[in-house]
Short mmCIF file of C-alpha atoms and ligand atoms in Angstrom, two decimals:
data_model
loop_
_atom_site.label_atom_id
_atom_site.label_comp_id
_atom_site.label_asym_id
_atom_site.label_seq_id
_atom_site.Cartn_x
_atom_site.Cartn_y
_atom_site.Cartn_z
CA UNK A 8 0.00 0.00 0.00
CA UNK A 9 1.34 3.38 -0.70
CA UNK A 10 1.31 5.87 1.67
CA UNK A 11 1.03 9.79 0.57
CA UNK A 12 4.06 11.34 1.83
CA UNK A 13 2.53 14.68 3.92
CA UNK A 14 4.26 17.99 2.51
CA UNK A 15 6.18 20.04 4.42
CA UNK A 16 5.43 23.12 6.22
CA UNK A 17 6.84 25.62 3.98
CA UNK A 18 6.08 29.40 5.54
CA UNK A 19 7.04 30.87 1.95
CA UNK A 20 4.34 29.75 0.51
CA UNK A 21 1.72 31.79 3.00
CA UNK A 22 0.81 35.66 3.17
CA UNK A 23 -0.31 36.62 6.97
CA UNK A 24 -3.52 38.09 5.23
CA UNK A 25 -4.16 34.96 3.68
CA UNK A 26 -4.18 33.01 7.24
CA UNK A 27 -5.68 35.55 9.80
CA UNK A 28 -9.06 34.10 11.46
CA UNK A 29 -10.87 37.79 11.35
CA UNK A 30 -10.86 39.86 14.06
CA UNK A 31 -11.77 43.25 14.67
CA UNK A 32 -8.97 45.82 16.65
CA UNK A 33 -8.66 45.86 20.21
CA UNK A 34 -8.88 49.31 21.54
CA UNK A 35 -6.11 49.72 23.86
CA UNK A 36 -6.88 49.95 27.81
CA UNK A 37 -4.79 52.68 30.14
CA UNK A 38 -2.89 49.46 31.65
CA UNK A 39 -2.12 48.25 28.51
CA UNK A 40 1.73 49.21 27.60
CA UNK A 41 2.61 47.89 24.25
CA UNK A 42 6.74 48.79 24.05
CA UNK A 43 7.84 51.07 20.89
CA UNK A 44 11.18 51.00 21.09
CA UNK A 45 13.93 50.27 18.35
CA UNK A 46 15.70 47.95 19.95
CA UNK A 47 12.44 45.75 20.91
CA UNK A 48 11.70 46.18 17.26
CA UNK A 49 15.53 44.55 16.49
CA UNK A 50 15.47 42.02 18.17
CA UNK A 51 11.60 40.37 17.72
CA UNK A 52 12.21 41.01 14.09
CA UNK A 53 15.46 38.51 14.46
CA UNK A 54 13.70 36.05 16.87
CA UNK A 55 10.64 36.01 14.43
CA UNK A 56 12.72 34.22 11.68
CA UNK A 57 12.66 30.26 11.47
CA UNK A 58 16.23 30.28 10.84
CA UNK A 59 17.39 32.06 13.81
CA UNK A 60 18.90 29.54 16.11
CA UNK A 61 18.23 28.04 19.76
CA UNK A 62 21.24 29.69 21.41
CA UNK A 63 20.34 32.97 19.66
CA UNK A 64 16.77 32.61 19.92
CA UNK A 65 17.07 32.61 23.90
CA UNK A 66 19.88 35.12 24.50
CA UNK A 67 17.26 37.70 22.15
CA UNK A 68 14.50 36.60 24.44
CA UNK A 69 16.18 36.85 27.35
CA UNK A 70 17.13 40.70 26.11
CA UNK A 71 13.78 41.80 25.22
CA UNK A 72 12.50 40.46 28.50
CA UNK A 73 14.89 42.73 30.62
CA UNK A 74 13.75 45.46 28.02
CA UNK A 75 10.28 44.94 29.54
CA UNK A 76 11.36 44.52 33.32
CA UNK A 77 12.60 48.22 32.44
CA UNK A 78 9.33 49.47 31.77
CA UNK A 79 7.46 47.35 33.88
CA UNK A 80 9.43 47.33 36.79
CA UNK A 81 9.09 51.68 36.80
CA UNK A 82 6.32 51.29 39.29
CA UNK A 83 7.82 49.47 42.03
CA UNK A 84 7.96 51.03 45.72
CA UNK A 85 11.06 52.61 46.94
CA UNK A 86 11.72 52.90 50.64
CA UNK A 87 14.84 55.06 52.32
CA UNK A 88 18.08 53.63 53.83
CA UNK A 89 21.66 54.51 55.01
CA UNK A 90 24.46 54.09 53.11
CA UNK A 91 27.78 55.05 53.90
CA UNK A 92 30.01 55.71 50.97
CA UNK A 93 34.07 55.79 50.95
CA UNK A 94 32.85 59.45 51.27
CA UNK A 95 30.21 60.17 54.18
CA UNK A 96 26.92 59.26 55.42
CA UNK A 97 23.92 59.24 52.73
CA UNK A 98 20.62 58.35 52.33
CA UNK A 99 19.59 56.12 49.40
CA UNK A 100 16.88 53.95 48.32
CA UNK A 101 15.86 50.78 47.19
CA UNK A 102 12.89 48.51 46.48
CA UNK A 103 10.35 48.45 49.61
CA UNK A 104 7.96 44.94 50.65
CA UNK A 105 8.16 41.94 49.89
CA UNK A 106 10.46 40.13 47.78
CA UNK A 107 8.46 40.44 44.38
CA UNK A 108 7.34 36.49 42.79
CA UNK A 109 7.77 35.51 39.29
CA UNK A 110 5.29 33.61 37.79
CA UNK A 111 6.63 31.71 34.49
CA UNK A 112 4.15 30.01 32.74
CA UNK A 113 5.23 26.47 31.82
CA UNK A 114 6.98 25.85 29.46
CA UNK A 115 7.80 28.97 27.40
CA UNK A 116 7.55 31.43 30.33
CA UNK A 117 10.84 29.84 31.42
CA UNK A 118 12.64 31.44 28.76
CA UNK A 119 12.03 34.95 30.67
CA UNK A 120 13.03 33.95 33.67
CA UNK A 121 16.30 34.08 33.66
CA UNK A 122 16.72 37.14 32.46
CA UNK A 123 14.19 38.88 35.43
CA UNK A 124 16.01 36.75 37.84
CA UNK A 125 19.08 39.12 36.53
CA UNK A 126 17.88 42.22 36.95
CA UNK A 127 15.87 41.28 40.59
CA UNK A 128 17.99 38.27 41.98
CA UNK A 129 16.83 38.69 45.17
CA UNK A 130 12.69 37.86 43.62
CA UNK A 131 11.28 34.90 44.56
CA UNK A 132 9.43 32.02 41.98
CA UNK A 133 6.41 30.38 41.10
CA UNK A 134 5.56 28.25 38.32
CA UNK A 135 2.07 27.86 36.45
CA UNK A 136 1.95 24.74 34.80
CA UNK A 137 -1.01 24.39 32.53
CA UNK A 138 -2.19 22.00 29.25
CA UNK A 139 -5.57 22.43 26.77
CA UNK A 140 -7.87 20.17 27.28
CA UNK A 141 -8.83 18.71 24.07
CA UNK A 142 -12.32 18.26 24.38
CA UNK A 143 -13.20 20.99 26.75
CA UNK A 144 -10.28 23.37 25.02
CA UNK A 145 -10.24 25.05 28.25
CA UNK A 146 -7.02 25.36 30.04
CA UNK A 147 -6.43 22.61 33.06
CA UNK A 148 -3.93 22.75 35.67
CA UNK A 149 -1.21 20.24 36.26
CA UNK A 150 1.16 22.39 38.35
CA UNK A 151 1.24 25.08 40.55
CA UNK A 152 3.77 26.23 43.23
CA UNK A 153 3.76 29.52 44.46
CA UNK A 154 6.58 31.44 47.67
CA UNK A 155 4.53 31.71 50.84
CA UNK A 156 2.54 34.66 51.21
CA UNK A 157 1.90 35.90 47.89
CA UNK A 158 -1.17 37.85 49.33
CA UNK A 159 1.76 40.52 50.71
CA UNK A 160 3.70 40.21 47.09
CA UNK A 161 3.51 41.75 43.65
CA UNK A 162 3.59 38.89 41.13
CA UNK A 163 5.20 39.16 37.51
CA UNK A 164 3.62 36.42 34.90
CA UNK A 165 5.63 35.69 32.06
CA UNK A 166 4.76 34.11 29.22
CA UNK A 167 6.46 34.76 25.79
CA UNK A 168 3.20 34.18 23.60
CA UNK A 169 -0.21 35.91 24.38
CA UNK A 170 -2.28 34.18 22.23
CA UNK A 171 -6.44 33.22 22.89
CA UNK A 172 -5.50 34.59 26.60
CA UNK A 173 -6.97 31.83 28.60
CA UNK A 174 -4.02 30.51 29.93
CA UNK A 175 -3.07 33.61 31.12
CA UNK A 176 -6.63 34.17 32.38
CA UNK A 177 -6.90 31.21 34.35
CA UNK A 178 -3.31 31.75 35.90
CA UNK A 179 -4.63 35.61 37.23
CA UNK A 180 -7.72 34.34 38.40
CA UNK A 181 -5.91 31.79 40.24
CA UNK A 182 -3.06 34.13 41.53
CA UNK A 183 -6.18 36.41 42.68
CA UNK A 184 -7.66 33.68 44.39
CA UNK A 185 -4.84 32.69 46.47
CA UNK A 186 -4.82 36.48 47.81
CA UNK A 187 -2.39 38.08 45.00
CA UNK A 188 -3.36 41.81 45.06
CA UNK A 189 -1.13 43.70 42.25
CA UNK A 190 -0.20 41.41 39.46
CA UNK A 191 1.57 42.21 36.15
CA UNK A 192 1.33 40.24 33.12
CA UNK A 193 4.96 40.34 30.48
CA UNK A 194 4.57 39.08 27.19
CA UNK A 195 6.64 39.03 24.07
CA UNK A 196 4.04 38.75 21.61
CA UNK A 197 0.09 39.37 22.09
CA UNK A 198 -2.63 38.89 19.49
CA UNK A 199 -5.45 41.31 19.84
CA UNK A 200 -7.75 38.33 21.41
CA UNK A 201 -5.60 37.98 24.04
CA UNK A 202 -5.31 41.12 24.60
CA UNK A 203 -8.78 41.60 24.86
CA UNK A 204 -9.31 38.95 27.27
CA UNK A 205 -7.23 40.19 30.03
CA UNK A 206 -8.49 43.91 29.45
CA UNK A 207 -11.60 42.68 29.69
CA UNK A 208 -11.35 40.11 32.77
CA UNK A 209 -9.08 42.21 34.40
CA UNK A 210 -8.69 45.46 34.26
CA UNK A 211 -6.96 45.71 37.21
CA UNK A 212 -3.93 44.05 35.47
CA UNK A 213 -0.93 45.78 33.85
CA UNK A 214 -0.19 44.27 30.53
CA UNK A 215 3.67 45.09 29.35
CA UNK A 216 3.61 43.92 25.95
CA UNK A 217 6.58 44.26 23.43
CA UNK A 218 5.06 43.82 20.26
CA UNK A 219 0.99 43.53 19.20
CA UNK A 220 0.91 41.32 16.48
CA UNK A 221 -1.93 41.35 13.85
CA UNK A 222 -3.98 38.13 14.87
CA UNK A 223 -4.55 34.42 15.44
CA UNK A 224 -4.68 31.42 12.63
CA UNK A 225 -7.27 29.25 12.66
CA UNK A 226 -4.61 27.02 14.96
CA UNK A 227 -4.40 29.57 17.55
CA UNK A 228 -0.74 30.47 16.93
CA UNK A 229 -0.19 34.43 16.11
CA UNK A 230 0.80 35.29 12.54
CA UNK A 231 2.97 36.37 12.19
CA UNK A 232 4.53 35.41 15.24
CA UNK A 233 7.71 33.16 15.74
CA UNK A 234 6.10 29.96 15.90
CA UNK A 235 6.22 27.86 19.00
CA UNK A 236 8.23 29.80 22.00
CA UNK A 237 8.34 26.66 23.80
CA UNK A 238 10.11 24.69 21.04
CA UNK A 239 12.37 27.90 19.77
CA UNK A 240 13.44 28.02 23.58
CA UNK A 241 14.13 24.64 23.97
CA UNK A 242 14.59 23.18 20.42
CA UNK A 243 11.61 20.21 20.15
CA UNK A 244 9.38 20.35 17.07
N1 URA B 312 1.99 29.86 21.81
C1 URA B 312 3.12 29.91 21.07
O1 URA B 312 4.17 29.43 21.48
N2 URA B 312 3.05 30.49 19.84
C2 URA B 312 1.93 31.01 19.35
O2 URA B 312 1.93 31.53 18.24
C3 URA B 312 0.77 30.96 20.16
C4 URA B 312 0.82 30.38 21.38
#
């Protein structure tokens, strides 16, 4: 029996028009920070192609995500302290509360974490493990370990890809649920449905976004996107 060889994936071959699912445009919310920046432009633009490499891929994540821990990271509370310098007496300050919690969400949200873990190595982390259900398409939990006391901490979810947004959903509602009061979502990419989702379900949310992408395919991956974070980070197919 012969079997029809299945052809290859070739992204030439498609126009993003051509693959969009429709969607109308997502009016913007005040929490809603999409980055415009030309290094953030850079440096997608290079992840974004299927021939950059798994070493390269992550170190450009991994730069763009300490691009957004710039911007979203501006807010944080400051507290005074001595210092004594080889000079005198001064007072400075630093970051007040809490040890702030990352909250990668498995797998591709691991690819950011490093890099925030850089910039605040004294922040604590939790991990969000969730799959799709297949039948139900709805997202279901299979792990979920979080520092004590996250009711007194502000919370930073990663996640490279916003796509449909109900990962991301469920992972705030359960972060709210446990007592988290000021949460922050960091994304790479978002599609406009994802964004819309969180807007919508909460509002009380910042969203730091580096680039908003035009839309979904009928798949659920963002076009244009970069493909699959999880396997660019970690080179499966
Ligand atoms: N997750 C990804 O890794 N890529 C997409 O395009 C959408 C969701």
């Amino acid at each position: 029996m012969s079997k029809k060889k299945k052809k290859k994936y070739n992204p030439k071959e498609y126009q993003e028009k051509d693959l969009l699912v429709p969607y109308h445009e997502v009016k913007l919310a005040k929490t809603t920070h999409v980055m415009d920046h030309p290094l953030v432009e850079h440096k997608i633009n290079i992840m974004r192609n299927h021939k950059t490499n798994v070493s390269e891929f992550r170190s450009l994540l991994e730069e763009v995500t300490i691009l957004l821990c710039y911007e979203a990271m501006r807010g944080l509370a400051l507290e005074d302290y001595e210092i004594v310098t080889p000079i005198c007496k001064t007072i400075g300050k630093r970051i007040s509360g809490k040890k702030l919690t990352v909250v990668p969400i498995l797998r591709a949200g691991l690819g950011m974490e490093p890099a925030v873990k850089n910039v605040v190595p004294v922040s604590r982390t939790g991990h969000a493990g969730f799959f799709r259900d297949e039948k139900t398409l709805k997202p279901q939990k299979y792990y979920w370990k979080l520092p004590r006391k996250i009711n007194k901490r502000q919370a930073f979810v990663l996640d490279p890809m916003l796509a449909t947004g109900g990962t991301a959903d469920a992972v705030i509602r359960k972060l709210k649920k446990k007592g988290c009061k000021s949460i922050c979502f960091m994304c790479v990419i978002a599609a406009p449905q994802g964004v819309e989702v969180l807007q919508d379900n909460h509002p009380d949310v910042e969203l730091y976004i580096a680039h908003l992408d035009k839309g979904l395919n009928k798949y659920g991956y963002i076009v244009p996107g970069l493909g699959d974070a999880g396997d660019r980070i970690f080179g499966t197919k």
